mmCIF file of C-alpha atoms in Angstrom:
data_model
loop_
_atom_site.group_PDB
_atom_site.id
_atom_site.type_symbol
_atom_site.label_atom_id
_atom_site.label_comp_id
_atom_site.label_asym_id
_atom_site.label_seq_id
_atom_site.Cartn_x
_atom_site.Cartn_y
_atom_site.Cartn_z
ATOM 1 C CA MET A 119 -68.035 41.907 9.362
ATOM 2 C CA ASN A 120 -71.582 42.728 9.988
ATOM 3 C CA LYS A 121 -73.040 39.821 8.068
ATOM 4 C CA ILE A 122 -72.648 35.746 8.959
ATOM 5 C CA PRO A 123 -70.892 34.539 5.190
ATOM 6 C CA SER A 124 -73.090 31.387 4.209
ATOM 7 C CA ILE A 125 -70.845 28.431 2.606
ATOM 8 C CA ASN A 126 -71.773 24.832 1.154
ATOM 9 C CA LEU A 127 -69.748 21.669 2.438
ATOM 10 C CA ALA A 128 -70.616 20.202 -1.160
ATOM 11 C CA ASP A 129 -67.839 22.629 -2.381
ATOM 12 C CA PHE A 130 -65.108 21.247 0.028
ATOM 13 C CA LEU A 131 -66.358 17.322 -0.545
ATOM 14 C CA SER A 132 -65.863 18.331 -4.442
ATOM 15 C CA ASP A 133 -63.328 16.420 -6.685
ATOM 16 C CA ASP A 134 -62.984 20.457 -8.172
ATOM 17 C CA LYS A 135 -59.682 21.915 -6.360
ATOM 18 C CA GLY A 136 -60.820 25.278 -6.869
ATOM 19 C CA ARG A 137 -64.152 24.736 -5.182
ATOM 20 C CA LYS A 138 -62.295 22.852 -2.466
ATOM 21 C CA GLN A 139 -59.797 25.614 -2.003
ATOM 22 C CA ASN A 140 -62.759 28.597 -2.180
ATOM 23 C CA PHE A 141 -64.460 27.234 0.935
ATOM 24 C CA ILE A 142 -61.389 26.646 2.736
ATOM 25 C CA ASP A 143 -60.375 30.199 1.546
ATOM 26 C CA ALA A 144 -63.644 31.295 2.714
ATOM 27 C CA ILE A 145 -64.388 29.461 6.283
ATOM 28 C CA GLY A 146 -60.984 30.410 7.025
ATOM 29 C CA HIS A 147 -61.527 34.247 6.414
ATOM 30 C CA ALA A 148 -64.611 34.022 8.193
ATOM 31 C CA TYR A 149 -63.158 32.178 11.552
ATOM 32 C CA GLU A 150 -60.777 35.018 11.405
ATOM 33 C CA ASN A 151 -63.072 37.652 11.191
ATOM 34 C CA ILE A 152 -66.134 36.825 12.723
ATOM 35 C CA GLY A 153 -65.859 33.368 14.036
ATOM 36 C CA PHE A 154 -69.366 32.161 12.586
ATOM 37 C CA VAL A 155 -70.202 30.589 9.435
ATOM 38 C CA ALA A 156 -73.913 29.242 8.186
ATOM 39 C CA LEU A 157 -73.368 26.288 6.582
ATOM 40 C CA LYS A 158 -75.383 24.100 3.614
ATOM 41 C CA GLY A 159 -74.594 20.760 2.235
ATOM 42 C CA HIS A 160 -74.197 19.124 6.183
ATOM 43 C CA PHE A 161 -75.604 15.438 6.342
ATOM 44 C CA LEU A 162 -78.528 16.274 8.307
ATOM 45 C CA ASP A 163 -81.880 15.012 6.187
ATOM 46 C CA ASP A 164 -85.113 16.936 6.634
ATOM 47 C CA LYS A 165 -87.018 13.838 7.788
ATOM 48 C CA LEU A 166 -84.370 13.096 10.619
ATOM 49 C CA VAL A 167 -84.592 16.986 11.839
ATOM 50 C CA GLU A 168 -88.474 16.585 11.905
ATOM 51 C CA ASN A 169 -88.231 13.517 13.635
ATOM 52 C CA LEU A 170 -85.793 15.465 16.113
ATOM 53 C CA TYR A 171 -87.717 18.305 16.868
ATOM 54 C CA SER A 172 -90.977 16.199 17.513
ATOM 55 C CA GLU A 173 -88.842 13.976 19.709
ATOM 56 C CA ILE A 174 -87.130 16.982 22.256
ATOM 57 C CA LYS A 175 -90.899 18.817 21.941
ATOM 58 C CA ASN A 176 -92.348 15.382 23.688
ATOM 59 C CA PHE A 177 -89.466 15.227 26.242
ATOM 60 C CA PHE A 178 -89.681 18.945 27.359
ATOM 61 C CA ASP A 179 -93.924 18.467 27.239
ATOM 62 C CA LEU A 180 -93.570 15.648 29.963
ATOM 63 C CA PRO A 181 -94.402 16.474 33.757
ATOM 64 C CA THR A 182 -91.335 18.177 35.476
ATOM 65 C CA ALA A 183 -91.287 15.060 38.167
ATOM 66 C CA ILE A 184 -90.683 12.898 34.848
ATOM 67 C CA LYS A 185 -88.067 14.760 33.376
ATOM 68 C CA GLU A 186 -86.193 15.310 36.695
ATOM 69 C CA LYS A 187 -85.764 11.652 37.135
ATOM 70 C CA TYR A 188 -83.366 12.088 34.419
ATOM 71 C CA GLU A 189 -81.055 14.278 36.252
ATOM 72 C CA ILE A 190 -78.500 12.481 37.481
ATOM 73 C CA PRO A 191 -76.165 13.898 40.353
ATOM 74 C CA GLY A 192 -72.538 13.946 40.340
ATOM 75 C CA ILE A 193 -71.626 14.168 36.492
ATOM 76 C CA GLY A 194 -71.756 17.740 35.888
ATOM 77 C CA GLY A 195 -74.759 17.682 33.625
ATOM 78 C CA GLN A 196 -72.718 15.799 31.161
ATOM 79 C CA ARG A 197 -75.809 13.159 30.202
ATOM 80 C CA GLY A 198 -79.508 13.370 30.599
ATOM 81 C CA TYR A 199 -81.311 16.389 31.819
ATOM 82 C CA VAL A 200 -80.381 19.715 33.329
ATOM 83 C CA SER A 201 -83.142 21.916 35.020
ATOM 84 C CA PHE A 202 -84.401 25.300 34.305
ATOM 85 C CA GLY A 203 -82.063 27.954 35.483
ATOM 86 C CA LYS A 204 -79.298 25.387 36.695
ATOM 87 C CA GLU A 205 -76.491 26.680 33.975
ATOM 88 C CA SER A 206 -75.109 30.405 34.357
ATOM 89 C CA ALA A 207 -72.979 32.034 31.650
ATOM 90 C CA LYS A 208 -69.176 32.256 33.123
ATOM 91 C CA GLY A 209 -69.066 35.047 35.426
ATOM 92 C CA LYS A 210 -73.164 35.818 35.736
ATOM 93 C CA LYS A 211 -74.897 34.775 38.679
ATOM 94 C CA GLU A 212 -78.003 34.449 37.253
ATOM 95 C CA GLY A 213 -79.173 31.278 35.337
ATOM 96 C CA ASP A 214 -80.332 31.032 31.981
ATOM 97 C CA LEU A 215 -83.930 30.656 30.828
ATOM 98 C CA LYS A 216 -83.700 27.118 29.562
ATOM 99 C CA GLU A 217 -83.747 23.594 30.300
ATOM 100 C CA PHE A 218 -81.828 20.689 28.497
ATOM 101 C CA TRP A 219 -80.660 17.432 27.807
ATOM 102 C CA HIS A 220 -77.455 15.966 26.866
ATOM 103 C CA PHE A 221 -76.689 13.372 24.309
ATOM 104 C CA GLY A 222 -73.231 12.192 24.551
ATOM 105 C CA GLN A 223 -70.638 9.924 22.856
ATOM 106 C CA TYR A 224 -71.185 6.495 21.284
ATOM 107 C CA LEU A 225 -68.290 4.804 22.266
ATOM 108 C CA ASP A 226 -66.463 1.832 20.307
ATOM 109 C CA VAL A 227 -66.835 -1.597 22.632
ATOM 110 C CA GLY A 228 -63.778 -1.914 24.142
ATOM 111 C CA SER A 229 -62.725 1.935 24.299
ATOM 112 C CA LYS A 230 -60.482 3.353 26.909
ATOM 113 C CA TYR A 231 -62.703 6.211 27.169
ATOM 114 C CA ALA A 232 -65.816 4.062 28.664
ATOM 115 C CA GLU A 233 -64.656 4.729 32.199
ATOM 116 C CA GLU A 234 -64.287 8.436 31.581
ATOM 117 C CA TYR A 235 -67.312 9.157 30.079
ATOM 118 C CA PRO A 236 -70.707 8.511 31.913
ATOM 119 C CA ASP A 237 -73.537 6.466 30.114
ATOM 120 C CA ASN A 238 -76.255 8.156 27.806
ATOM 121 C CA VAL A 239 -79.814 8.393 29.709
ATOM 122 C CA GLN A 240 -82.279 6.151 28.224
ATOM 123 C CA VAL A 241 -85.864 7.855 28.118
ATOM 124 C CA GLU A 242 -88.247 5.207 29.347
ATOM 125 C CA GLU A 243 -91.588 7.315 28.031
ATOM 126 C CA LEU A 244 -90.417 7.826 24.424
ATOM 127 C CA ALA A 245 -89.864 4.995 22.187
ATOM 128 C CA LYS A 246 -87.875 7.050 19.640
ATOM 129 C CA PHE A 247 -85.970 9.493 21.935
ATOM 130 C CA ASN A 248 -82.862 7.994 21.827
ATOM 131 C CA SER A 249 -82.633 6.388 18.770
ATOM 132 C CA VAL A 250 -83.206 9.484 17.457
ATOM 133 C CA GLY A 251 -80.674 11.815 19.126
ATOM 134 C CA LYS A 252 -78.093 9.098 17.951
ATOM 135 C CA GLU A 253 -78.882 9.423 14.537
ATOM 136 C CA THR A 254 -78.725 12.900 14.591
ATOM 137 C CA TYR A 255 -75.484 13.179 16.923
ATOM 138 C CA GLU A 256 -73.618 10.993 14.194
ATOM 139 C CA MET A 257 -74.641 12.990 11.144
ATOM 140 C CA LEU A 258 -73.206 16.256 13.056
ATOM 141 C CA GLU A 259 -70.258 14.577 13.966
ATOM 142 C CA LYS A 260 -69.756 13.460 10.773
ATOM 143 C CA THR A 261 -70.505 17.426 9.322
ATOM 144 C CA ALA A 262 -68.036 18.489 12.189
ATOM 145 C CA LYS A 263 -65.315 15.878 10.941
ATOM 146 C CA PHE A 264 -64.883 17.592 7.631
ATOM 147 C CA VAL A 265 -65.359 21.285 8.507
ATOM 148 C CA LEU A 266 -62.396 20.267 11.020
ATOM 149 C CA ARG A 267 -60.428 19.465 7.581
ATOM 150 C CA SER A 268 -60.976 22.310 6.150
ATOM 151 C CA LEU A 269 -59.340 23.962 9.455
ATOM 152 C CA ALA A 270 -56.448 21.924 9.373
ATOM 153 C CA LEU A 271 -55.613 22.798 5.943
ATOM 154 C CA HIS A 272 -56.376 26.742 6.429
ATOM 155 C CA LEU A 273 -53.847 26.398 9.328
ATOM 156 C CA GLY A 274 -51.326 24.467 7.106
ATOM 157 C CA LEU A 275 -51.326 21.471 8.900
ATOM 158 C CA GLU A 276 -52.451 17.948 7.669
ATOM 159 C CA GLU A 277 -56.246 17.374 6.335
ATOM 160 C CA ILE A 278 -56.697 14.380 8.902
ATOM 161 C CA TYR A 279 -54.819 16.515 11.731
ATOM 162 C CA PHE A 280 -58.204 16.361 13.870
ATOM 163 C CA ASP A 281 -59.593 12.922 13.032
ATOM 164 C CA ASN A 282 -58.175 10.928 15.712
ATOM 165 C CA TYR A 283 -58.305 13.501 17.907
ATOM 166 C CA ILE A 284 -62.187 13.399 17.209
ATOM 167 C CA LYS A 285 -62.659 9.924 16.931
ATOM 168 C CA ASN A 286 -64.741 8.764 20.466
ATOM 169 C CA GLY A 287 -64.021 12.663 21.383
ATOM 170 C CA ASN A 288 -66.337 13.801 24.394
ATOM 171 C CA SER A 289 -68.851 15.643 21.976
ATOM 172 C CA ILE A 290 -72.256 16.838 23.551
ATOM 173 C CA LEU A 291 -75.683 16.801 21.135
ATOM 174 C CA ARG A 292 -77.734 19.366 23.610
ATOM 175 C CA PRO A 293 -81.332 20.031 22.699
ATOM 176 C CA ILE A 294 -82.299 23.132 24.678
ATOM 177 C CA HIS A 295 -85.952 24.445 25.604
ATOM 178 C CA TYR A 296 -86.111 27.961 26.197
ATOM 179 C CA PRO A 297 -89.785 27.773 27.919
ATOM 180 C CA PRO A 298 -92.501 31.053 27.464
ATOM 181 C CA ILE A 299 -91.420 33.774 29.860
ATOM 182 C CA LYS A 300 -93.933 34.445 32.372
ATOM 183 C CA THR A 301 -92.536 37.384 34.453
ATOM 184 C CA GLU A 302 -89.857 40.469 34.401
ATOM 185 C CA PRO A 303 -86.288 38.298 33.679
ATOM 186 C CA LYS A 304 -84.690 40.540 36.183
ATOM 187 C CA GLY A 305 -81.155 40.353 34.454
ATOM 188 C CA ALA A 306 -81.604 36.700 33.285
ATOM 189 C CA GLU A 307 -81.411 36.146 29.685
ATOM 190 C CA ARG A 308 -82.100 32.741 27.508
ATOM 191 C CA ALA A 309 -78.644 32.575 27.094
ATOM 192 C CA ALA A 310 -76.481 35.478 28.446
ATOM 193 C CA ALA A 311 -73.025 36.227 26.513
ATOM 194 C CA HIS A 312 -70.692 33.446 26.425
ATOM 195 C CA GLY A 313 -68.292 31.690 24.298
ATOM 196 C CA ASP A 314 -68.171 28.210 23.835
ATOM 197 C CA ILE A 315 -65.820 25.693 25.369
ATOM 198 C CA ASN A 316 -64.776 22.947 23.129
ATOM 199 C CA LEU A 317 -63.661 23.151 19.042
ATOM 200 C CA ILE A 318 -66.469 23.801 16.822
ATOM 201 C CA THR A 319 -70.387 24.395 17.579
ATOM 202 C CA LEU A 320 -72.942 23.204 15.171
ATOM 203 C CA LEU A 321 -76.505 24.761 15.911
ATOM 204 C CA MET A 322 -79.793 23.685 14.584
ATOM 205 C CA GLY A 323 -82.686 26.023 15.127
ATOM 206 C CA ALA A 324 -81.146 29.509 14.391
ATOM 207 C CA GLN A 325 -83.664 30.475 11.801
ATOM 208 C CA GLY A 326 -85.646 32.891 13.875
ATOM 209 C CA LYS A 327 -84.438 36.096 15.384
ATOM 210 C CA GLY A 328 -82.622 35.628 18.828
ATOM 211 C CA LEU A 329 -79.328 34.654 18.686
ATOM 212 C CA GLN A 330 -76.848 37.373 18.430
ATOM 213 C CA VAL A 331 -72.731 37.569 17.944
ATOM 214 C CA LYS A 332 -70.694 40.080 19.186
ATOM 215 C CA ASN A 333 -68.324 41.257 16.195
ATOM 216 C CA HIS A 334 -64.533 42.431 16.494
ATOM 217 C CA THR A 335 -66.050 45.980 16.712
ATOM 218 C CA GLY A 336 -68.363 45.311 19.578
ATOM 219 C CA ASP A 337 -71.618 45.655 17.639
ATOM 220 C CA TRP A 338 -74.139 43.033 17.990
ATOM 221 C CA ILE A 339 -75.427 41.560 14.879
ATOM 222 C CA ASP A 340 -78.402 38.900 14.465
ATOM 223 C CA ALA A 341 -77.333 35.465 13.494
ATOM 224 C CA MET A 342 -80.029 33.885 11.278
ATOM 225 C CA ALA A 343 -79.666 30.557 9.204
ATOM 226 C CA GLU A 344 -81.897 29.726 6.330
ATOM 227 C CA PRO A 345 -83.745 26.424 6.916
ATOM 228 C CA ASP A 346 -81.133 24.120 5.551
ATOM 229 C CA GLU A 347 -78.239 25.882 7.153
ATOM 230 C CA LEU A 348 -76.409 24.840 10.552
ATOM 231 C CA MET A 349 -74.674 27.822 12.298
ATOM 232 C CA ILE A 350 -71.055 26.723 13.010
ATOM 233 C CA ASN A 351 -68.735 28.853 15.289
ATOM 234 C CA VAL A 352 -65.569 28.440 16.679
ATOM 235 C CA GLY A 353 -65.072 27.254 20.428
ATOM 236 C CA ASP A 354 -62.315 28.229 23.018
ATOM 237 C CA MET A 355 -60.455 25.002 22.186
ATOM 238 C CA LEU A 356 -59.797 25.690 18.749
ATOM 239 C CA SER A 357 -59.004 29.498 19.548
ATOM 240 C CA ARG A 358 -56.554 28.543 21.961
ATOM 241 C CA HIS A 359 -55.153 25.561 19.568
ATOM 242 C CA SER A 360 -54.769 28.057 17.079
ATOM 243 C CA ASN A 361 -53.315 31.468 19.497
ATOM 244 C CA ASN A 362 -56.564 32.805 18.701
ATOM 245 C CA LYS A 363 -55.421 33.063 14.949
ATOM 246 C CA LEU A 364 -59.534 31.183 14.236
ATOM 247 C CA LYS A 365 -61.906 33.445 16.833
ATOM 248 C CA SER A 366 -63.987 32.223 19.542
ATOM 249 C CA THR A 367 -66.965 34.834 19.638
ATOM 250 C CA ILE A 368 -69.358 35.778 22.256
ATOM 251 C CA HIS A 369 -72.714 35.411 21.635
ATOM 252 C CA ARG A 370 -76.023 35.047 23.307
ATOM 253 C CA VAL A 371 -80.071 34.483 22.816
ATOM 254 C CA VAL A 372 -81.842 37.597 23.837
ATOM 255 C CA ASN A 373 -85.218 37.453 25.517
ATOM 256 C CA PRO A 374 -88.009 37.947 22.752
ATOM 257 C CA PRO A 375 -90.068 40.971 22.720
ATOM 258 C CA LYS A 376 -92.723 41.005 25.248
ATOM 259 C CA GLU A 377 -95.706 40.141 22.810
ATOM 260 C CA MET A 378 -93.831 36.725 22.548
ATOM 261 C CA TRP A 379 -93.042 35.943 25.915
ATOM 262 C CA GLY A 380 -95.760 33.179 25.675
ATOM 263 C CA SER A 381 -93.984 31.500 23.087
ATOM 264 C CA SER A 382 -91.092 28.318 23.452
ATOM 265 C CA ARG A 383 -87.938 28.789 21.726
ATOM 266 C CA TYR A 384 -85.888 25.382 20.526
ATOM 267 C CA SER A 385 -82.400 25.037 19.396
ATOM 268 C CA ILE A 386 -79.899 22.022 19.350
ATOM 269 C CA PRO A 387 -76.229 22.715 19.496
ATOM 270 C CA PHE A 388 -73.692 20.346 18.807
ATOM 271 C CA PHE A 389 -70.222 20.714 20.989
ATOM 272 C CA MET A 390 -67.797 19.155 18.900
ATOM 273 C CA HIS A 391 -65.013 17.923 21.836
ATOM 274 C CA PRO A 392 -61.900 15.889 21.190
ATOM 275 C CA VAL A 393 -60.783 13.404 23.376
ATOM 276 C CA SER A 394 -59.413 14.530 26.935
ATOM 277 C CA ASP A 395 -56.250 14.096 26.683
ATOM 278 C CA MET A 396 -55.491 15.816 23.361
ATOM 279 C CA LYS A 397 -52.766 18.767 23.889
ATOM 280 C CA LEU A 398 -54.231 21.979 23.156
ATOM 281 C CA ASP A 399 -50.728 23.703 23.315
ATOM 282 C CA VAL A 400 -50.584 26.322 20.714
ATOM 283 C CA LEU A 401 -49.523 25.503 17.327
ATOM 284 C CA GLU A 402 -45.952 26.525 16.398
ATOM 285 C CA ASN A 403 -47.169 27.543 12.883
ATOM 286 C CA CYS A 404 -49.275 30.010 14.685
ATOM 287 C CA ILE A 405 -46.883 31.626 16.289
ATOM 288 C CA ASN A 406 -44.855 34.665 15.249
ATOM 289 C CA GLU A 407 -43.434 38.238 15.871
ATOM 290 C CA LYS A 408 -46.477 39.958 15.743
ATOM 291 C CA ASN A 409 -48.878 37.122 17.587
ATOM 292 C CA PRO A 410 -46.528 35.544 20.010
ATOM 293 C CA LYS A 411 -47.630 32.434 22.341
ATOM 294 C CA GLN A 412 -50.864 33.769 24.133
ATOM 295 C CA PHE A 413 -51.729 30.723 25.993
ATOM 296 C CA ASP A 414 -50.258 28.468 28.479
ATOM 297 C CA ASP A 415 -50.285 24.274 27.883
ATOM 298 C CA ILE A 416 -53.230 22.428 28.996
ATOM 299 C CA THR A 417 -55.225 19.387 27.790
ATOM 300 C CA ALA A 418 -58.736 19.545 26.736
ATOM 301 C CA GLY A 419 -59.877 17.591 29.869
ATOM 302 C CA GLU A 420 -57.978 19.982 32.014
ATOM 303 C CA PHE A 421 -59.783 22.784 29.962
ATOM 304 C CA LEU A 422 -63.153 21.336 30.091
ATOM 305 C CA ASP A 423 -62.977 20.485 33.801
ATOM 306 C CA GLU A 424 -62.233 24.361 34.336
ATOM 307 C CA ARG A 425 -64.954 25.529 32.579
ATOM 308 C CA LEU A 426 -67.725 22.977 33.818
ATOM 309 C CA LYS A 427 -66.922 24.605 37.388
ATOM 310 C CA GLU A 428 -66.937 27.954 35.704
ATOM 311 C CA LEU A 429 -70.195 27.785 34.590
ATOM 312 C CA GLY A 430 -71.795 26.463 37.831
ATOM 313 C CA LEU A 431 -72.155 22.791 36.264
ATOM 314 C CA LYS A 432 -69.305 20.846 38.717
ATOM 315 C CA LYS A 433 -68.373 21.527 41.970
#
């Protein structure tokens, strides 16, 4: 497959059974063959997107000393600010050419996960930054819920199979700033080739060239969404749970041509995670003679912990 398919969530939400099934078949085929789709019909409106980009640009334009006071030690970068070059792809020593922020889950009062998740970090200098981030988080989480419902049906599971695993899940909204490149990067990229850790990722800001996906014949293809689309891909947790029936595809953000080094790039992925005690054991109906069980049993929390250490975010 050499092109990212485009689908519309309105088809899945339709009362027309044929439209709904066509959506399930289309996303299932895409995730078995390329691991990415471009999605229209999500729950973000234009005004919210405009407000979010305004707020994150305001934040990343703050002086470095102010941003760094929001870099919280001891939590593996799970909330607040992560400074430039701190994260690297698995197996790569060079840090990525980016800085980013993490918004985390907004828990119900009395949730048993309150002690497990760090608190969200409040930015004092920007009055609307946190409220706009929270609204975006909730709309992307809502979109992700219905995408996972379609995938549950594709995998032969109950439609709401994932619902209780993602409610209060350890999901992350990550506004990323790739600053202008001032000197030859020497092996570093804006985001080196990697697979995502989580169930699925919903990406805002894939409208310009830069994001590339490695297809199953080993070729890198450009992944560009229309202005009204989110790019959504399978993460390693879902690939593992489905015994690699749904493919977690390697992707990267390449450096721009030298004449564009002076410009910033912004992208905003939402990493949909389940609760830490979800078992990622391979689903029985994804095991057969042609595809025997490929992965050991593990919980989502244990898997996340392993990967954060590999990324250099946790000791």
